Amino acid sequence: MTDLIRALPKTELHVHIEGTLEPEMMFRLAARNGYELPFSTVEEVRAAYRFTELQDFLDIYYRGAAVLQTPEDFYDLMTAYLRRAADDGVRHAEIFFDPQTHTARGVGFEVFMTGFREAIADAGSTPSASLILCFLRHLSGEAAAATLRAAEGHLDGVVGVGLDSSERGRPPRLFEEAFVLARSLGLHAVAHAGEEGPAEYVTGALDVLGVERIDHGVRSLEDPELVARLVRDHVPLTVCPLSNVALRVIPNLADHPLGVMMDAGLLVSVNSDDPAYFGGYVADNYRSVAESLGFDDARLLTLARNSVVSSFLDEGEKKTLIAELESVHPEGTRAS
Ligand code: ADE
Ligand code: ZN
């Protein structure tokens, strides 16, 4: 099964580059930059990765990101992720980054964008990669719009905007201005919604922010009318099973509604979210759900196909990847 999972051409559409910072790299960059971490060993860091909810994780995650200071740091981070992704059979990645996590520390756009861009260029097309600039939802809507204005001039390689961080009590409408601006710049739009927040935040992200894809969206299942709309409009949901369990959105993998979502006709893909924190990269996520939910090869193929269909690649690129996917497994794939 692992061989098939690796062999399937797939995309990854929900991965936060700051969430790929492995503890070993955290220590290496801290030493390189003379930054003092509140941990003394890798084991201590890993032991701290026991979360009871999203906020627990975010607190530690933003602290870890402070070791990222120079273009070389961002280059190393991106390069390591792209290598891992290539090993997992990822052919194209649309990668989130959180500018406000860095600008708040005095690390400017030119620093991180230079590192990201050079790493993506050096990886060639294995995998191809584009960037999605995320606004931090615990900060204000004004700060989000100001961040996008500051980003103009640095948007080479950026295909869209997203919305992440603490969801509860932070409805999508707070970020309308930033998303209107993003769409006027020709950027795609996605948003985290229905992870810890209610199904109505998924509706709000679609109606108010005009997003084309929902990140997570597992709580959409609480609203049958919303599910019918997502199915009818083929709205992609980027689901992250290991993340959902690590952040206690879902009690355990055997209870994960991924199969229910597929059976309902939702266009779901499998992604890693913050692999350094949640115990696995994208192929680990495929393997974990396949084992826990008893998925057969046809289901895995459907997930890989959905990941291609849900991407911002152009139609010709999607067709090429799907043809390749079908040649890996001649039985072909079922629609979503
Ligand atoms: N930022 C990084 N990972 C996230 C998640 N799972 N939810 C919201 N914001 C995030
Ligand atoms: Zn996420």
PDB file of C-alpha atoms in Angstrom, residues 31-307:
ATOM      1  CA  ALA A  31      22.309  27.911  16.956  1.00  0.00           C
ATOM      2  CA  ARG A  32      23.091  29.568  13.621  1.00  0.00           C
ATOM      3  CA  ASN A  33      21.229  32.737  14.636  1.00  0.00           C
ATOM      4  CA  GLY A  34      22.257  32.821  18.310  1.00  0.00           C
ATOM      5  CA  TYR A  35      18.602  32.491  19.305  1.00  0.00           C
ATOM      6  CA  GLU A  36      17.804  30.946  22.666  1.00  0.00           C
ATOM      7  CA  LEU A  37      15.033  28.336  22.547  1.00  0.00           C
ATOM      8  CA  PRO A  38      12.956  27.528  25.632  1.00  0.00           C
ATOM      9  CA  PHE A  39      13.913  23.835  25.130  1.00  0.00           C
ATOM     10  CA  SER A  40      17.254  22.089  25.436  1.00  0.00           C
ATOM     11  CA  THR A  41      16.698  18.835  23.504  1.00  0.00           C
ATOM     12  CA  VAL A  42      14.749  17.563  20.496  1.00  0.00           C
ATOM     13  CA  GLU A  43      13.035  15.076  22.824  1.00  0.00           C
ATOM     14  CA  GLU A  44      11.869  17.918  25.060  1.00  0.00           C
ATOM     15  CA  VAL A  45      10.402  19.686  22.040  1.00  0.00           C
ATOM     16  CA  ARG A  46       8.590  16.572  20.859  1.00  0.00           C
ATOM     17  CA  ALA A  47       7.275  15.950  24.362  1.00  0.00           C
ATOM     18  CA  ALA A  48       5.716  19.421  24.294  1.00  0.00           C
ATOM     19  CA  TYR A  49       3.713  18.478  21.193  1.00  0.00           C
ATOM     20  CA  ARG A  50       0.685  17.225  23.086  1.00  0.00           C
ATOM     21  CA  PHE A  51      -2.217  19.427  22.252  1.00  0.00           C
ATOM     22  CA  THR A  52      -5.724  19.641  23.625  1.00  0.00           C
ATOM     23  CA  GLU A  53      -6.968  22.164  21.057  1.00  0.00           C
ATOM     24  CA  LEU A  54      -5.873  24.407  18.200  1.00  0.00           C
ATOM     25  CA  GLN A  55      -4.746  27.273  20.456  1.00  0.00           C
ATOM     26  CA  ASP A  56      -2.348  25.042  22.395  1.00  0.00           C
ATOM     27  CA  PHE A  57      -0.614  24.154  19.180  1.00  0.00           C
ATOM     28  CA  LEU A  58      -0.580  27.714  17.823  1.00  0.00           C
ATOM     29  CA  ASP A  59       1.114  29.035  20.970  1.00  0.00           C
ATOM     30  CA  ILE A  60       4.058  26.666  20.558  1.00  0.00           C
ATOM     31  CA  TYR A  61       4.105  26.937  16.760  1.00  0.00           C
ATOM     32  CA  TYR A  62       4.485  30.725  16.712  1.00  0.00           C
ATOM     33  CA  ARG A  63       7.285  30.482  19.289  1.00  0.00           C
ATOM     34  CA  GLY A  64       9.163  27.926  17.161  1.00  0.00           C
ATOM     35  CA  ALA A  65       8.918  30.138  14.064  1.00  0.00           C
ATOM     36  CA  ALA A  66      11.087  32.761  15.785  1.00  0.00           C
ATOM     37  CA  VAL A  67      14.233  30.846  14.768  1.00  0.00           C
ATOM     38  CA  LEU A  68      13.506  31.776  11.124  1.00  0.00           C
ATOM     39  CA  GLN A  69      15.435  34.972  10.542  1.00  0.00           C
ATOM     40  CA  THR A  70      17.434  35.059   7.304  1.00  0.00           C
ATOM     41  CA  PRO A  71      16.710  34.239   3.637  1.00  0.00           C
ATOM     42  CA  GLU A  72      18.893  31.142   4.097  1.00  0.00           C
ATOM     43  CA  ASP A  73      16.656  29.920   6.962  1.00  0.00           C
ATOM     44  CA  PHE A  74      13.537  30.194   4.809  1.00  0.00           C
ATOM     45  CA  TYR A  75      15.424  28.588   1.917  1.00  0.00           C
ATOM     46  CA  ASP A  76      16.443  25.626   4.086  1.00  0.00           C
ATOM     47  CA  LEU A  77      12.922  25.208   5.440  1.00  0.00           C
ATOM     48  CA  MET A  78      11.321  25.242   1.985  1.00  0.00           C
ATOM     49  CA  THR A  79      13.988  22.976   0.489  1.00  0.00           C
ATOM     50  CA  ALA A  80      13.503  20.372   3.219  1.00  0.00           C
ATOM     51  CA  TYR A  81       9.734  20.367   2.702  1.00  0.00           C
ATOM     52  CA  LEU A  82       9.998  20.077  -1.083  1.00  0.00           C
ATOM     53  CA  ARG A  83      12.373  17.107  -0.741  1.00  0.00           C
ATOM     54  CA  ARG A  84       9.992  15.336   1.629  1.00  0.00           C
ATOM     55  CA  ALA A  85       7.055  16.092  -0.630  1.00  0.00           C
ATOM     56  CA  ALA A  86       8.883  14.753  -3.696  1.00  0.00           C
ATOM     57  CA  ASP A  87       9.628  11.510  -1.777  1.00  0.00           C
ATOM     58  CA  ASP A  88       5.898  11.197  -1.084  1.00  0.00           C
ATOM     59  CA  GLY A  89       4.958  11.517  -4.753  1.00  0.00           C
ATOM     60  CA  VAL A  90       3.750  15.111  -4.492  1.00  0.00           C
ATOM     61  CA  ARG A  91       3.924  16.587  -7.983  1.00  0.00           C
ATOM     62  CA  HIS A  92       2.627  20.022  -7.133  1.00  0.00           C
ATOM     63  CA  ALA A  93       2.244  21.886  -3.832  1.00  0.00           C
ATOM     64  CA  GLU A  94       0.346  25.056  -2.952  1.00  0.00           C
ATOM     65  CA  ILE A  95       2.073  26.144   0.217  1.00  0.00           C
ATOM     66  CA  PHE A  96       0.765  28.457   2.937  1.00  0.00           C
ATOM     67  CA  PHE A  97       2.967  31.018   4.617  1.00  0.00           C
ATOM     68  CA  ASP A  98       2.122  33.477   7.400  1.00  0.00           C
ATOM     69  CA  PRO A  99       3.815  36.841   6.690  1.00  0.00           C
ATOM     70  CA  GLN A 100       2.518  38.441   9.897  1.00  0.00           C
ATOM     71  CA  THR A 101       4.342  35.835  12.007  1.00  0.00           C
ATOM     72  CA  HIS A 102       7.568  37.169  10.543  1.00  0.00           C
ATOM     73  CA  THR A 103       6.924  40.883   9.928  1.00  0.00           C
ATOM     74  CA  ALA A 104       5.857  41.236  13.589  1.00  0.00           C
ATOM     75  CA  ARG A 105       9.454  40.242  14.508  1.00  0.00           C
ATOM     76  CA  GLY A 106      11.031  42.657  12.067  1.00  0.00           C
ATOM     77  CA  VAL A 107      11.632  39.996   9.395  1.00  0.00           C
ATOM     78  CA  GLY A 108      10.429  41.593   6.161  1.00  0.00           C
ATOM     79  CA  PHE A 109       8.855  40.281   2.967  1.00  0.00           C
ATOM     80  CA  GLU A 110      12.136  40.485   1.055  1.00  0.00           C
ATOM     81  CA  VAL A 111      13.755  38.114   3.590  1.00  0.00           C
ATOM     82  CA  PHE A 112      11.257  35.258   3.503  1.00  0.00           C
ATOM     83  CA  MET A 113      10.138  35.681  -0.112  1.00  0.00           C
ATOM     84  CA  THR A 114      13.753  35.507  -1.308  1.00  0.00           C
ATOM     85  CA  GLY A 115      14.320  32.275   0.595  1.00  0.00           C
ATOM     86  CA  PHE A 116      11.065  30.693  -0.577  1.00  0.00           C
ATOM     87  CA  ARG A 117      11.496  31.715  -4.194  1.00  0.00           C
ATOM     88  CA  GLU A 118      15.076  30.478  -4.491  1.00  0.00           C
ATOM     89  CA  ALA A 119      14.216  27.136  -2.890  1.00  0.00           C
ATOM     90  CA  ILE A 120      11.258  26.633  -5.236  1.00  0.00           C
ATOM     91  CA  ALA A 121      13.379  27.567  -8.256  1.00  0.00           C
ATOM     92  CA  ASP A 122      16.176  25.194  -7.186  1.00  0.00           C
ATOM     93  CA  ALA A 123      13.689  22.314  -6.750  1.00  0.00           C
ATOM     94  CA  GLY A 124      12.776  22.684 -10.434  1.00  0.00           C
ATOM     95  CA  SER A 125       9.520  20.932 -11.033  1.00  0.00           C
ATOM     96  CA  THR A 126       9.922  18.160  -8.472  1.00  0.00           C
ATOM     97  CA  PRO A 127       7.516  19.182  -7.186  1.00  0.00           C
ATOM     98  CA  SER A 128       6.281  22.391  -8.742  1.00  0.00           C
ATOM     99  CA  ALA A 129       5.183  24.811  -6.041  1.00  0.00           C
ATOM    100  CA  SER A 130       3.256  28.011  -5.582  1.00  0.00           C
ATOM    101  CA  LEU A 131       2.550  30.071  -2.488  1.00  0.00           C
ATOM    102  CA  ILE A 132      -0.601  31.117  -0.649  1.00  0.00           C
ATOM    103  CA  LEU A 133      -0.271  34.136   1.622  1.00  0.00           C
ATOM    104  CA  CYS A 134      -2.322  33.601   4.784  1.00  0.00           C
ATOM    105  CA  PHE A 135      -3.754  36.242   7.076  1.00  0.00           C
ATOM    106  CA  LEU A 136      -3.624  35.526  10.794  1.00  0.00           C
ATOM    107  CA  ARG A 137      -7.168  35.340  12.018  1.00  0.00           C
ATOM    108  CA  HIS A 138      -6.393  36.223  15.644  1.00  0.00           C
ATOM    109  CA  LEU A 139      -5.265  39.646  14.359  1.00  0.00           C
ATOM    110  CA  SER A 140      -7.578  42.308  12.926  1.00  0.00           C
ATOM    111  CA  GLY A 141      -9.145  42.610   9.499  1.00  0.00           C
ATOM    112  CA  GLU A 142      -7.321  45.946   9.110  1.00  0.00           C
ATOM    113  CA  ALA A 143      -3.995  44.220   9.801  1.00  0.00           C
ATOM    114  CA  ALA A 144      -4.827  41.611   7.143  1.00  0.00           C
ATOM    115  CA  ALA A 145      -5.578  44.269   4.516  1.00  0.00           C
ATOM    116  CA  ALA A 146      -2.427  46.201   5.473  1.00  0.00           C
ATOM    117  CA  THR A 147      -0.390  43.003   5.127  1.00  0.00           C
ATOM    118  CA  LEU A 148      -1.639  42.451   1.596  1.00  0.00           C
ATOM    119  CA  ARG A 149      -0.882  46.063   0.670  1.00  0.00           C
ATOM    120  CA  ALA A 150       2.641  45.615   2.045  1.00  0.00           C
ATOM    121  CA  ALA A 151       2.974  42.410   0.021  1.00  0.00           C
ATOM    122  CA  GLU A 152       2.298  44.102  -3.322  1.00  0.00           C
ATOM    123  CA  GLY A 153       5.619  44.058  -5.145  1.00  0.00           C
ATOM    124  CA  HIS A 154       6.482  40.708  -3.508  1.00  0.00           C
ATOM    125  CA  LEU A 155       3.732  38.593  -5.053  1.00  0.00           C
ATOM    126  CA  ASP A 156       5.786  36.734  -7.626  1.00  0.00           C
ATOM    127  CA  GLY A 157       4.980  33.023  -7.064  1.00  0.00           C
ATOM    128  CA  VAL A 158       1.955  33.818  -4.886  1.00  0.00           C
ATOM    129  CA  VAL A 159      -1.251  32.395  -6.386  1.00  0.00           C
ATOM    130  CA  GLY A 160      -3.683  33.156  -3.628  1.00  0.00           C
ATOM    131  CA  VAL A 161      -4.546  34.272  -0.131  1.00  0.00           C
ATOM    132  CA  GLY A 162      -5.769  32.213   2.806  1.00  0.00           C
ATOM    133  CA  LEU A 163      -6.965  32.649   6.376  1.00  0.00           C
ATOM    134  CA  ASP A 164      -5.552  30.676   9.291  1.00  0.00           C
ATOM    135  CA  SER A 165      -4.854  30.692  13.047  1.00  0.00           C
ATOM    136  CA  SER A 166      -7.454  30.751  15.870  1.00  0.00           C
ATOM    137  CA  GLU A 167     -10.902  30.162  14.408  1.00  0.00           C
ATOM    138  CA  ARG A 168     -13.353  30.304  17.315  1.00  0.00           C
ATOM    139  CA  GLY A 169     -15.033  33.693  17.656  1.00  0.00           C
ATOM    140  CA  ARG A 170     -13.297  35.011  14.518  1.00  0.00           C
ATOM    141  CA  PRO A 171     -15.930  34.896  11.726  1.00  0.00           C
ATOM    142  CA  PRO A 172     -14.852  35.280   8.104  1.00  0.00           C
ATOM    143  CA  ARG A 173     -16.671  38.621   7.690  1.00  0.00           C
ATOM    144  CA  LEU A 174     -13.915  40.338   9.747  1.00  0.00           C
ATOM    145  CA  PHE A 175     -11.574  39.781   6.794  1.00  0.00           C
ATOM    146  CA  GLU A 176     -13.797  40.897   3.935  1.00  0.00           C
ATOM    147  CA  GLU A 177     -11.672  43.926   3.005  1.00  0.00           C
ATOM    148  CA  ALA A 178      -8.482  41.897   2.606  1.00  0.00           C
ATOM    149  CA  PHE A 179     -10.231  39.261   0.485  1.00  0.00           C
ATOM    150  CA  VAL A 180     -11.909  41.863  -1.741  1.00  0.00           C
ATOM    151  CA  LEU A 181      -8.482  43.422  -2.303  1.00  0.00           C
ATOM    152  CA  ALA A 182      -6.933  40.001  -2.997  1.00  0.00           C
ATOM    153  CA  ARG A 183      -9.533  39.148  -5.591  1.00  0.00           C
ATOM    154  CA  SER A 184      -9.087  42.564  -7.237  1.00  0.00           C
ATOM    155  CA  LEU A 185      -5.395  41.650  -7.589  1.00  0.00           C
ATOM    156  CA  GLY A 186      -6.361  38.464  -9.441  1.00  0.00           C
ATOM    157  CA  LEU A 187      -5.399  36.162  -6.571  1.00  0.00           C
ATOM    158  CA  HIS A 188      -7.221  32.961  -5.708  1.00  0.00           C
ATOM    159  CA  ALA A 189      -8.859  32.781  -2.291  1.00  0.00           C
ATOM    160  CA  VAL A 190      -9.092  29.959   0.256  1.00  0.00           C
ATOM    161  CA  ALA A 191      -9.820  29.940   3.989  1.00  0.00           C
ATOM    162  CA  HIS A 192      -9.626  27.641   6.981  1.00  0.00           C
ATOM    163  CA  ALA A 193     -13.199  27.106   8.110  1.00  0.00           C
ATOM    164  CA  GLY A 194     -15.153  24.458   9.968  1.00  0.00           C
ATOM    165  CA  GLU A 195     -12.073  23.097  11.745  1.00  0.00           C
ATOM    166  CA  GLU A 196     -12.927  24.194  15.311  1.00  0.00           C
ATOM    167  CA  GLY A 197     -15.400  26.823  14.174  1.00  0.00           C
ATOM    168  CA  PRO A 198     -19.017  26.135  13.184  1.00  0.00           C
ATOM    169  CA  ALA A 199     -20.401  25.196   9.783  1.00  0.00           C
ATOM    170  CA  GLU A 200     -21.680  28.773   9.406  1.00  0.00           C
ATOM    171  CA  TYR A 201     -18.061  29.935   9.080  1.00  0.00           C
ATOM    172  CA  VAL A 202     -17.793  27.731   5.987  1.00  0.00           C
ATOM    173  CA  THR A 203     -20.861  29.446   4.555  1.00  0.00           C
ATOM    174  CA  GLY A 204     -19.404  32.841   5.507  1.00  0.00           C
ATOM    175  CA  ALA A 205     -16.085  32.056   3.837  1.00  0.00           C
ATOM    176  CA  LEU A 206     -17.930  31.198   0.613  1.00  0.00           C
ATOM    177  CA  ASP A 207     -20.457  34.036   0.669  1.00  0.00           C
ATOM    178  CA  VAL A 208     -18.481  36.899   2.180  1.00  0.00           C
ATOM    179  CA  LEU A 209     -14.879  36.129   1.283  1.00  0.00           C
ATOM    180  CA  GLY A 210     -15.627  34.466  -2.069  1.00  0.00           C
ATOM    181  CA  VAL A 211     -13.243  31.576  -1.417  1.00  0.00           C
ATOM    182  CA  GLU A 212     -12.814  28.796  -3.970  1.00  0.00           C
ATOM    183  CA  ARG A 213     -11.607  26.151  -1.544  1.00  0.00           C
ATOM    184  CA  ILE A 214     -12.233  25.409   2.130  1.00  0.00           C
ATOM    185  CA  ASP A 215      -9.367  24.274   4.351  1.00  0.00           C
ATOM    186  CA  HIS A 216     -10.531  21.528   6.744  1.00  0.00           C
ATOM    187  CA  GLY A 217     -14.306  22.004   6.552  1.00  0.00           C
ATOM    188  CA  VAL A 218     -14.991  18.815   8.527  1.00  0.00           C
ATOM    189  CA  ARG A 219     -17.677  20.556  10.585  1.00  0.00           C
ATOM    190  CA  SER A 220     -19.624  21.234   7.363  1.00  0.00           C
ATOM    191  CA  LEU A 221     -21.200  17.840   8.042  1.00  0.00           C
ATOM    192  CA  GLU A 222     -23.238  19.488  10.825  1.00  0.00           C
ATOM    193  CA  ASP A 223     -25.269  21.371   8.180  1.00  0.00           C
ATOM    194  CA  PRO A 224     -26.909  19.129   5.536  1.00  0.00           C
ATOM    195  CA  GLU A 225     -27.866  22.119   3.377  1.00  0.00           C
ATOM    196  CA  LEU A 226     -24.277  23.272   3.348  1.00  0.00           C
ATOM    197  CA  VAL A 227     -23.121  19.767   2.389  1.00  0.00           C
ATOM    198  CA  ALA A 228     -25.591  19.746  -0.517  1.00  0.00           C
ATOM    199  CA  ARG A 229     -24.239  23.117  -1.663  1.00  0.00           C
ATOM    200  CA  LEU A 230     -20.594  22.023  -1.416  1.00  0.00           C
ATOM    201  CA  VAL A 231     -21.387  18.881  -3.427  1.00  0.00           C
ATOM    202  CA  ARG A 232     -23.419  20.768  -6.039  1.00  0.00           C
ATOM    203  CA  ASP A 233     -20.758  23.450  -6.511  1.00  0.00           C
ATOM    204  CA  HIS A 234     -17.790  21.023  -6.344  1.00  0.00           C
ATOM    205  CA  VAL A 235     -16.164  23.109  -3.614  1.00  0.00           C
ATOM    206  CA  PRO A 236     -12.900  21.415  -2.648  1.00  0.00           C
ATOM    207  CA  LEU A 237     -12.240  20.658   1.017  1.00  0.00           C
ATOM    208  CA  THR A 238      -8.606  20.129   2.017  1.00  0.00           C
ATOM    209  CA  VAL A 239      -8.831  17.667   4.884  1.00  0.00           C
ATOM    210  CA  CYS A 240      -5.926  16.925   7.252  1.00  0.00           C
ATOM    211  CA  PRO A 241      -6.624  13.714   9.186  1.00  0.00           C
ATOM    212  CA  LEU A 242      -3.524  13.539  11.436  1.00  0.00           C
ATOM    213  CA  SER A 243      -3.952  17.226  12.303  1.00  0.00           C
ATOM    214  CA  ASN A 244      -7.610  16.694  13.212  1.00  0.00           C
ATOM    215  CA  VAL A 245      -6.646  13.959  15.667  1.00  0.00           C
ATOM    216  CA  ALA A 246      -3.615  15.825  17.092  1.00  0.00           C
ATOM    217  CA  LEU A 247      -5.763  18.929  17.742  1.00  0.00           C
ATOM    218  CA  ARG A 248      -8.702  16.866  19.052  1.00  0.00           C
ATOM    219  CA  VAL A 249     -11.063  18.063  16.355  1.00  0.00           C
ATOM    220  CA  ILE A 250     -11.811  14.342  15.886  1.00  0.00           C
ATOM    221  CA  PRO A 251     -11.224  11.926  18.806  1.00  0.00           C
ATOM    222  CA  ASN A 252      -9.303   9.319  16.798  1.00  0.00           C
ATOM    223  CA  LEU A 253      -8.601   8.262  13.224  1.00  0.00           C
ATOM    224  CA  ALA A 254     -11.110   5.422  13.279  1.00  0.00           C
ATOM    225  CA  ASP A 255     -13.816   8.072  13.848  1.00  0.00           C
ATOM    226  CA  HIS A 256     -12.595  10.360  11.084  1.00  0.00           C
ATOM    227  CA  PRO A 257     -15.468  11.338   8.752  1.00  0.00           C
ATOM    228  CA  LEU A 258     -13.310  11.308   5.600  1.00  0.00           C
ATOM    229  CA  GLY A 259     -15.099   8.237   4.200  1.00  0.00           C
ATOM    230  CA  VAL A 260     -18.491   9.744   5.075  1.00  0.00           C
ATOM    231  CA  MET A 261     -17.479  12.936   3.274  1.00  0.00           C
ATOM    232  CA  MET A 262     -16.428  10.986   0.182  1.00  0.00           C
ATOM    233  CA  ASP A 263     -19.644   8.971   0.217  1.00  0.00           C
ATOM    234  CA  ALA A 264     -21.616  12.217   0.427  1.00  0.00           C
ATOM    235  CA  GLY A 265     -19.976  13.283  -2.854  1.00  0.00           C
ATOM    236  CA  LEU A 266     -17.720  15.984  -1.381  1.00  0.00           C
ATOM    237  CA  LEU A 267     -14.542  16.855  -3.254  1.00  0.00           C
ATOM    238  CA  VAL A 268     -12.104  16.042  -0.442  1.00  0.00           C
ATOM    239  CA  SER A 269      -8.335  15.707  -0.573  1.00  0.00           C
ATOM    240  CA  VAL A 270      -5.852  14.538   2.063  1.00  0.00           C
ATOM    241  CA  ASN A 271      -3.113  16.888   3.266  1.00  0.00           C
ATOM    242  CA  SER A 272      -0.620  17.263   6.108  1.00  0.00           C
ATOM    243  CA  ASP A 273      -1.295  20.769   7.583  1.00  0.00           C
ATOM    244  CA  ASP A 274       1.733  21.010   9.965  1.00  0.00           C
ATOM    245  CA  PRO A 275       3.604  17.742   9.450  1.00  0.00           C
ATOM    246  CA  ALA A 276       6.471  18.484  11.856  1.00  0.00           C
ATOM    247  CA  TYR A 277       3.952  18.883  14.675  1.00  0.00           C
ATOM    248  CA  PHE A 278       1.301  16.283  13.879  1.00  0.00           C
ATOM    249  CA  GLY A 279       3.331  13.156  13.202  1.00  0.00           C
ATOM    250  CA  GLY A 280       3.367  12.829   9.455  1.00  0.00           C
ATOM    251  CA  TYR A 281       3.730  14.163   5.933  1.00  0.00           C
ATOM    252  CA  VAL A 282       1.151  13.679   3.211  1.00  0.00           C
ATOM    253  CA  ALA A 283       1.861  10.008   2.449  1.00  0.00           C
ATOM    254  CA  ASP A 284       1.637   9.274   6.200  1.00  0.00           C
ATOM    255  CA  ASN A 285      -1.808  10.886   6.165  1.00  0.00           C
ATOM    256  CA  TYR A 286      -2.937   8.705   3.238  1.00  0.00           C
ATOM    257  CA  ARG A 287      -1.512   5.593   4.910  1.00  0.00           C
ATOM    258  CA  SER A 288      -3.083   6.394   8.275  1.00  0.00           C
ATOM    259  CA  VAL A 289      -6.584   6.867   6.905  1.00  0.00           C
ATOM    260  CA  ALA A 290      -6.259   3.852   4.620  1.00  0.00           C
ATOM    261  CA  GLU A 291      -5.363   1.673   7.605  1.00  0.00           C
ATOM    262  CA  SER A 292      -7.820   3.156  10.092  1.00  0.00           C
ATOM    263  CA  LEU A 293     -10.770   3.495   7.744  1.00  0.00           C
ATOM    264  CA  GLY A 294     -10.087   0.416   5.608  1.00  0.00           C
ATOM    265  CA  PHE A 295      -9.730   2.329   2.338  1.00  0.00           C
ATOM    266  CA  ASP A 296      -9.022   0.250  -0.768  1.00  0.00           C
ATOM    267  CA  ASP A 297      -6.838   1.282  -3.723  1.00  0.00           C
ATOM    268  CA  ALA A 298      -9.791   2.845  -5.558  1.00  0.00           C
ATOM    269  CA  ARG A 299     -10.424   5.209  -2.631  1.00  0.00           C
ATOM    270  CA  LEU A 300      -6.752   6.202  -2.525  1.00  0.00           C
ATOM    271  CA  LEU A 301      -6.827   6.901  -6.235  1.00  0.00           C
ATOM    272  CA  THR A 302      -9.924   9.015  -5.834  1.00  0.00           C
ATOM    273  CA  LEU A 303      -8.201  11.051  -3.117  1.00  0.00           C
ATOM    274  CA  ALA A 304      -5.137  11.615  -5.312  1.00  0.00           C
ATOM    275  CA  ARG A 305      -7.349  12.536  -8.256  1.00  0.00           C
ATOM    276  CA  ASN A 306      -9.347  14.948  -6.075  1.00  0.00           C
ATOM    277  CA  SER A 307      -6.107  16.604  -4.992  1.00  0.00           C
TER     278      SER A 307
END
